[in-house]
Amino acid sequence: MDVMTDPSASFNMADYTIGRQARANAYKIALLVCDAHHPGVPLETWTFGEIEIAVRRIASGLAARGLKRGDRVAIRLGNSSQSALMFFGAIAGGFVAMPLSDQLTLSEFAVLVEDSGAAMIASADTLPREAAFESALQITPDDVARMVADETSAPYAATQADDPAFLVYTSGTTARAKGVLHAHRSARGRQPMYQGWYGIRSDDRMLHAGAFNWTFTLGVGLTDPWANGATAIVCTGDKAPELWPRVISETGATLFAAVPGVYRQMMKYAQPDRSALGRLRHGLMAGETPPPGLIESWTAMTGLPLYEALGMSEISTYISTAPSVPYRPGTVGKGQAGRRIAILDVANGNVLGANQEGLIAVHRSDPGLMLGYWQRPDEEAEVYFGEWFAGGDLGSIDADGYVTHLGRANELMNAGGFRVSPLDVEAVLGQCPGVAEVACREVHIRSDVSIIAAFVVRSSEALDASTVTAFASKHLAGYKVPREVVFVSSLPRTANGKVQRKALSLDLARTIA
C-alpha cells in the first residue's frame, strides 16, 4: 500500500514536492520571480537544490524558535518568494502552514489568527498590540531571510500521509470564516490533474496570475509544477491585464493559469494573437464560472486551447477538460481519472442517474479531499452524505461523463474568483452608523460581470452610499467591498422571518468593466 491508499504511510508534502526534485535535478530552475514591467529580467532565480536548502533551513529555524509539531504558522508575506519558502518550510518541519491574504484588514487578520490558534505569525506589517497577535510569536521578512541564510538545516519531518500540512480559510455559511485543513497526502492526491487538466511536462514553465494565499495558486502555481520537475513563475508588482501577454512571452511560460476574468480582460485590453504569447501551449482556467463564449473567443483570438476546471478549497480541482478531454460547450469537463464523481439528490443524498440535477459529489476516499473543517464539526457534518462529500455545487452528469455546473446550492458570492459569504460582509456593514438592516448578494450586471451589492435599510436619512462604502473599505478586504449600495425601505423575508437574498434585484444602467 502507498500514500494513495494507506493514510498511515510515511509521507511529507514538502519532500514529495521539492525533495525528490532536488535529489534528481538539483541545478534545474524551480522558481523565477519577475516584475510585470520587465518580465524578461528575473528578479530572483532559484534552483530545486536552493529551494530545498531554504525550506529545510526554515524548518530548522521554526523549531529553534519553539514551534512544536502541528503548530499553525500564519503567513502574510504577499506574493513573494518568501511566502512560498515559508509555506513549504513550515510543512517540511511538520508544522501547519496557514497562508493568508495581505488584502485582509488587520481586524480580519486578527480573527483568523485567533480562530486558528496560530503559534507564529510571519507578516510584513507591524501588528498592533492585540490579544490575537500577542499570543503568537511574530517574525518579519528579515527574520525569514536570516533563517534562510543560517546554515543549520533540518531533515524533513517524518510525517504520515494523514497528518495535517496546511490550513486555508474560506467564507462559509456563517459570518465567521471557515478553516479548511488539508493533509500531506493532498499533494499526491493532486496527481489526477497532471494529465487530466494540465497535460504537464517536466520542461514546462507554469505562470499563475493569482496570489499565494489561494489554494488555486499554491496548488497549480507551485505544488504541481514542482512535483513534476517543472518551473514555477511568480509575477510581482502591477498586474494590469494588458501586461500579461508580454509576461507570458518574455518569461517563456508554456502554461498560464488564471480566473476567467483575467482572460476576459486580456482579450479586451491586449487583444493577443498567437504570436504575442510566445511558447504558451494552452491556458488553464478555474476559480469561478466563465461567461458564455469566453473559451470560444479566446481560441478564436489566440489559436490556443483554454481548459476549464471545477474545484473548491476542500479538494481543489477535480472536474476538468484537458488535452485528452475535449471541450464540450455548456459543460465544465469530466471527473479526472481515478476520481469517483456522482450527483446526489439534494433532499436525501441518494446517488442520481445521468442527466438528473443535484449536488456534485466526490467520494470521501479521495486523497485530495480535506481532513475537515477546523473546529467546525456541525458544518463538516453538513457536507458529508454517507461515503460522499458535496461542497454545495449543483450540476448534472450526462451519459458520456461530462458535467454541467449549475451554480451553488447556498448563497456564497463570487468576487473576482474569491468566495465571499454575504454574512461576512453584512456583519461588518451592520455596524456602520445609520444602517438599520443590510443584506448582500452577488448581482450579474452583464453576462460576464458580477459584483457584490449591498441592500441597506437606513436608520438615518443622512446616510449615503459613499459613507457605507468608506466604512466597508476600512473594515473589509478590497474584494469584499460592495460595488453598489442600494437603499430600500425593507428587506424581503420568508414567512419565518429569514431574509430572501435571491429576491433582491438590481437594475444597473451603467456598465462596470
XYZ file of C-alpha atoms in Angstrom, residues 79-379:
301
model
C 3.052 37.315 -3.486
C 6.745 36.791 -2.818
C 9.311 34.011 -2.825
C 9.310 34.263 0.976
C 5.640 33.232 1.016
C 6.473 30.099 -0.959
C 9.536 29.287 1.164
C 7.655 29.784 4.437
C 4.728 27.682 3.231
C 6.879 24.683 2.322
C 9.365 25.305 5.153
C 6.591 25.009 7.721
C 5.295 21.833 6.064
C 8.821 20.390 5.845
C 9.178 20.790 9.598
C 5.886 19.097 10.427
C 4.126 22.358 11.259
C 0.866 23.551 9.689
C 1.250 26.340 7.134
C -1.568 28.902 7.098
C -1.344 31.227 4.053
C -3.404 34.417 4.387
C -4.142 37.312 2.049
C -2.281 40.574 2.535
C -5.502 42.275 1.389
C -7.185 41.442 4.697
C -7.560 44.292 7.132
C -5.761 43.824 10.442
C -9.092 43.205 12.191
C -9.952 40.438 9.715
C -6.441 39.047 10.072
C -6.785 39.016 13.865
C -10.000 36.974 13.675
C -8.301 34.236 11.644
C -5.192 34.186 13.834
C -7.375 33.817 16.900
C -9.628 31.166 15.334
C -6.653 29.056 14.247
C -4.701 29.448 17.465
C -1.624 30.242 15.395
C 1.616 29.871 17.321
C 3.581 32.088 14.900
C 2.835 34.964 12.544
C 5.090 35.828 9.603
C 3.999 39.261 8.423
C 5.482 42.246 6.645
C 3.185 44.565 8.632
C 3.786 45.950 12.101
C 0.977 44.380 14.115
C -0.912 46.269 16.833
C -0.896 45.152 20.446
C -3.979 42.953 20.350
C -4.596 39.719 22.206
C -4.875 37.698 18.989
C -1.447 38.856 17.828
C 0.346 38.905 21.167
C -0.463 35.242 21.793
C 1.727 34.276 18.821
C 5.418 34.704 18.096
C 5.844 37.337 15.390
C 8.568 37.212 12.737
C 9.361 39.645 9.917
C 10.694 39.203 6.374
C 14.152 39.964 7.802
C 13.736 37.061 10.225
C 12.789 34.778 7.325
C 15.872 35.917 5.410
C 18.066 35.171 8.434
C 16.640 31.647 8.702
C 17.377 31.033 5.021
C 20.943 32.314 5.488
C 21.535 30.188 8.589
C 23.479 27.039 7.749
C 21.537 24.903 10.247
C 19.263 22.571 8.321
C 16.585 20.140 9.480
C 15.624 16.855 7.814
C 12.085 16.532 6.515
C 9.781 15.701 9.412
C 8.694 12.073 9.489
C 5.042 12.908 8.981
C 2.352 10.493 7.871
C 0.066 10.909 4.898
C -2.919 11.878 7.055
C -1.046 14.366 9.251
C -2.158 17.999 8.806
C 0.012 20.051 6.428
C -1.783 23.333 5.760
C -4.872 25.298 6.763
C -6.676 27.683 4.409
C -9.618 29.904 5.203
C -12.674 30.284 3.034
C -16.004 32.016 3.540
C -18.648 29.725 4.925
C -22.351 29.773 5.722
C -21.880 31.829 8.864
C -20.257 35.219 9.457
C -17.102 33.534 10.742
C -14.527 32.451 8.186
C -14.100 28.686 7.936
C -10.756 26.899 8.098
C -10.164 24.011 5.687
C -7.480 21.618 6.962
C -5.509 19.566 4.442
C -3.211 16.590 4.944
C 0.249 15.947 3.499
C -1.365 13.386 1.164
C -3.281 16.177 -0.586
C -0.189 16.955 -2.705
C -0.090 13.459 -4.135
C -3.882 13.454 -4.295
C -3.485 16.113 -6.983
C -1.953 13.615 -9.420
C -5.188 13.193 -11.469
C -4.831 16.855 -12.507
C -1.407 16.366 -14.078
C -2.778 14.901 -17.297
C -6.481 15.270 -16.527
C -6.214 19.050 -16.758
C -2.687 20.419 -17.355
C -1.086 17.920 -19.669
C 2.017 18.967 -17.725
C 5.603 18.036 -18.686
C 8.885 18.384 -16.828
C 10.066 21.032 -19.313
C 7.031 23.267 -18.715
C 7.088 26.753 -17.240
C 3.933 27.479 -15.228
C 2.825 31.092 -14.767
C -0.080 31.730 -12.389
C -1.878 35.069 -12.178
C -3.114 34.585 -8.604
C -1.741 35.172 -5.107
C -0.213 32.639 -2.724
C -2.977 32.799 -0.103
C -5.266 30.922 -2.513
C -5.269 27.131 -2.895
C -5.636 27.590 -6.676
C -2.275 29.386 -6.786
C -0.471 27.305 -4.168
C -1.502 24.111 -5.912
C -1.447 24.959 -9.605
C 1.256 27.615 -9.395
C 3.736 25.837 -7.107
C 2.915 22.365 -5.801
C 2.090 20.697 -9.106
C 4.837 22.131 -11.321
C 7.449 21.348 -8.662
C 6.106 17.832 -8.162
C 6.616 17.326 -11.903
C 10.053 18.930 -12.071
C 8.691 21.954 -13.957
C 9.476 25.632 -13.357
C 7.098 27.948 -11.464
C 6.943 31.648 -12.372
C 5.834 34.298 -9.890
C 4.879 37.758 -11.140
C 5.017 40.682 -8.701
C 4.027 44.326 -8.932
C 1.445 45.779 -11.314
C -0.731 43.119 -12.923
C -2.647 45.223 -15.417
C -4.389 42.908 -17.931
C -2.624 44.403 -20.936
C 0.739 43.308 -19.458
C 0.039 39.568 -19.264
C 0.848 38.692 -22.912
C 4.296 40.258 -22.559
C 4.875 38.450 -19.250
C 3.849 35.153 -20.836
C 6.098 35.688 -23.845
C 9.231 37.046 -22.173
C 9.269 34.514 -19.302
C 8.871 31.617 -21.736
C 5.710 30.425 -19.978
C 4.251 27.326 -21.584
C 1.231 27.093 -19.254
C -0.772 30.032 -17.864
C -3.394 29.740 -15.131
C -5.918 32.394 -14.084
C -9.547 33.071 -13.240
C -11.881 33.705 -16.204
C -11.889 37.467 -15.563
C -8.174 37.690 -16.362
C -8.684 36.075 -19.762
C -11.662 38.340 -20.466
C -9.639 41.450 -19.586
C -6.626 40.275 -21.601
C -8.804 39.950 -24.684
C -10.423 43.333 -24.070
C -7.299 45.372 -23.345
C -4.463 43.465 -25.065
C -6.183 41.505 -27.849
C -3.316 38.995 -28.064
C -2.833 36.874 -31.154
C -0.805 33.678 -31.303
C 2.484 35.472 -31.946
C 2.102 37.625 -28.816
C 2.047 34.612 -26.464
C 5.470 33.142 -27.142
C 5.792 29.478 -26.192
C 2.390 29.220 -24.484
C 0.835 25.823 -25.197
C -2.560 26.416 -23.592
C -4.355 28.273 -20.813
C -5.864 26.883 -17.596
C -8.943 28.422 -16.015
C -10.686 27.889 -12.655
C -11.949 29.832 -9.646
C -15.320 30.984 -10.982
C -17.832 30.170 -13.701
C -16.708 31.684 -17.024
C -19.127 33.839 -19.028
C -20.712 32.198 -22.074
C -18.489 32.211 -25.136
C -15.223 33.006 -23.311
C -13.493 29.775 -24.332
C -14.587 30.142 -27.956
C -13.487 33.804 -28.049
C -10.063 33.018 -26.563
C -9.454 30.197 -29.024
C -10.577 32.327 -31.976
C -8.310 35.224 -30.955
C -5.180 33.272 -29.957
C -5.499 29.940 -31.725
C -4.783 28.227 -28.389
C -6.950 25.963 -26.223
C -8.283 27.069 -22.836
C -9.009 24.255 -20.389
C -11.524 24.818 -17.599
C -11.720 23.085 -14.210
C -14.171 22.989 -11.314
C -12.840 22.789 -7.781
C -13.046 24.164 -4.277
C -10.853 24.778 -1.259
C -11.824 21.388 0.121
C -10.415 19.366 -2.794
C -9.073 21.829 -5.376
C -9.928 20.958 -8.987
C -11.422 17.536 -9.682
C -13.527 18.010 -12.839
C -11.928 19.449 -15.980
C -11.270 19.498 -19.676
C -7.725 18.752 -20.861
C -5.680 17.947 -23.953
C -7.158 14.457 -23.611
C -10.688 15.651 -22.686
C -12.163 17.791 -25.485
C -14.187 20.859 -24.596
C -17.944 20.434 -24.864
C -19.933 23.705 -24.763
C -22.104 24.115 -21.692
C -20.076 21.695 -19.582
C -17.053 22.009 -17.311
C -15.488 18.703 -18.355
C -15.255 15.225 -16.846
C -14.238 13.841 -13.488
C -10.471 13.331 -13.638
C -9.122 9.778 -13.997
C -9.155 7.996 -10.656
C -11.764 10.310 -9.119
C -15.167 8.950 -8.144
C -17.780 11.584 -9.017
C -21.558 11.425 -8.528
C -24.674 13.585 -8.447
C -26.647 13.388 -5.209
C -30.296 14.118 -4.537
C -30.413 17.406 -2.597
C -33.214 16.094 -0.387
C -31.806 12.728 0.711
C -28.235 12.339 -0.573
C -29.027 9.376 -2.816
C -26.967 8.939 -5.985
C -28.862 10.078 -9.082
C -28.680 8.866 -12.656
C -27.492 10.507 -15.878
C -28.835 13.981 -16.679
C -30.504 14.385 -13.283
C -29.757 17.576 -11.381
C -28.403 17.563 -7.837
C -25.303 18.109 -5.721
C -21.948 17.400 -7.376
C -20.115 14.990 -5.077
C -16.726 13.306 -4.824
C -16.059 10.119 -2.887
C -14.692 10.761 0.590
C -11.843 8.279 -0.025
C -10.243 10.719 -2.490
C -6.735 11.502 -1.140
C -7.075 15.095 -2.320
C -10.055 15.731 -0.056
C -9.630 17.841 3.070
C -9.165 16.365 6.531
C -12.062 18.529 7.674
C -13.146 21.975 8.782
C -11.085 23.490 11.581
C -13.128 23.183 14.799
C -16.419 23.308 12.882
C -17.980 19.838 13.369
C -21.536 20.990 12.648
C -20.637 22.478 9.261
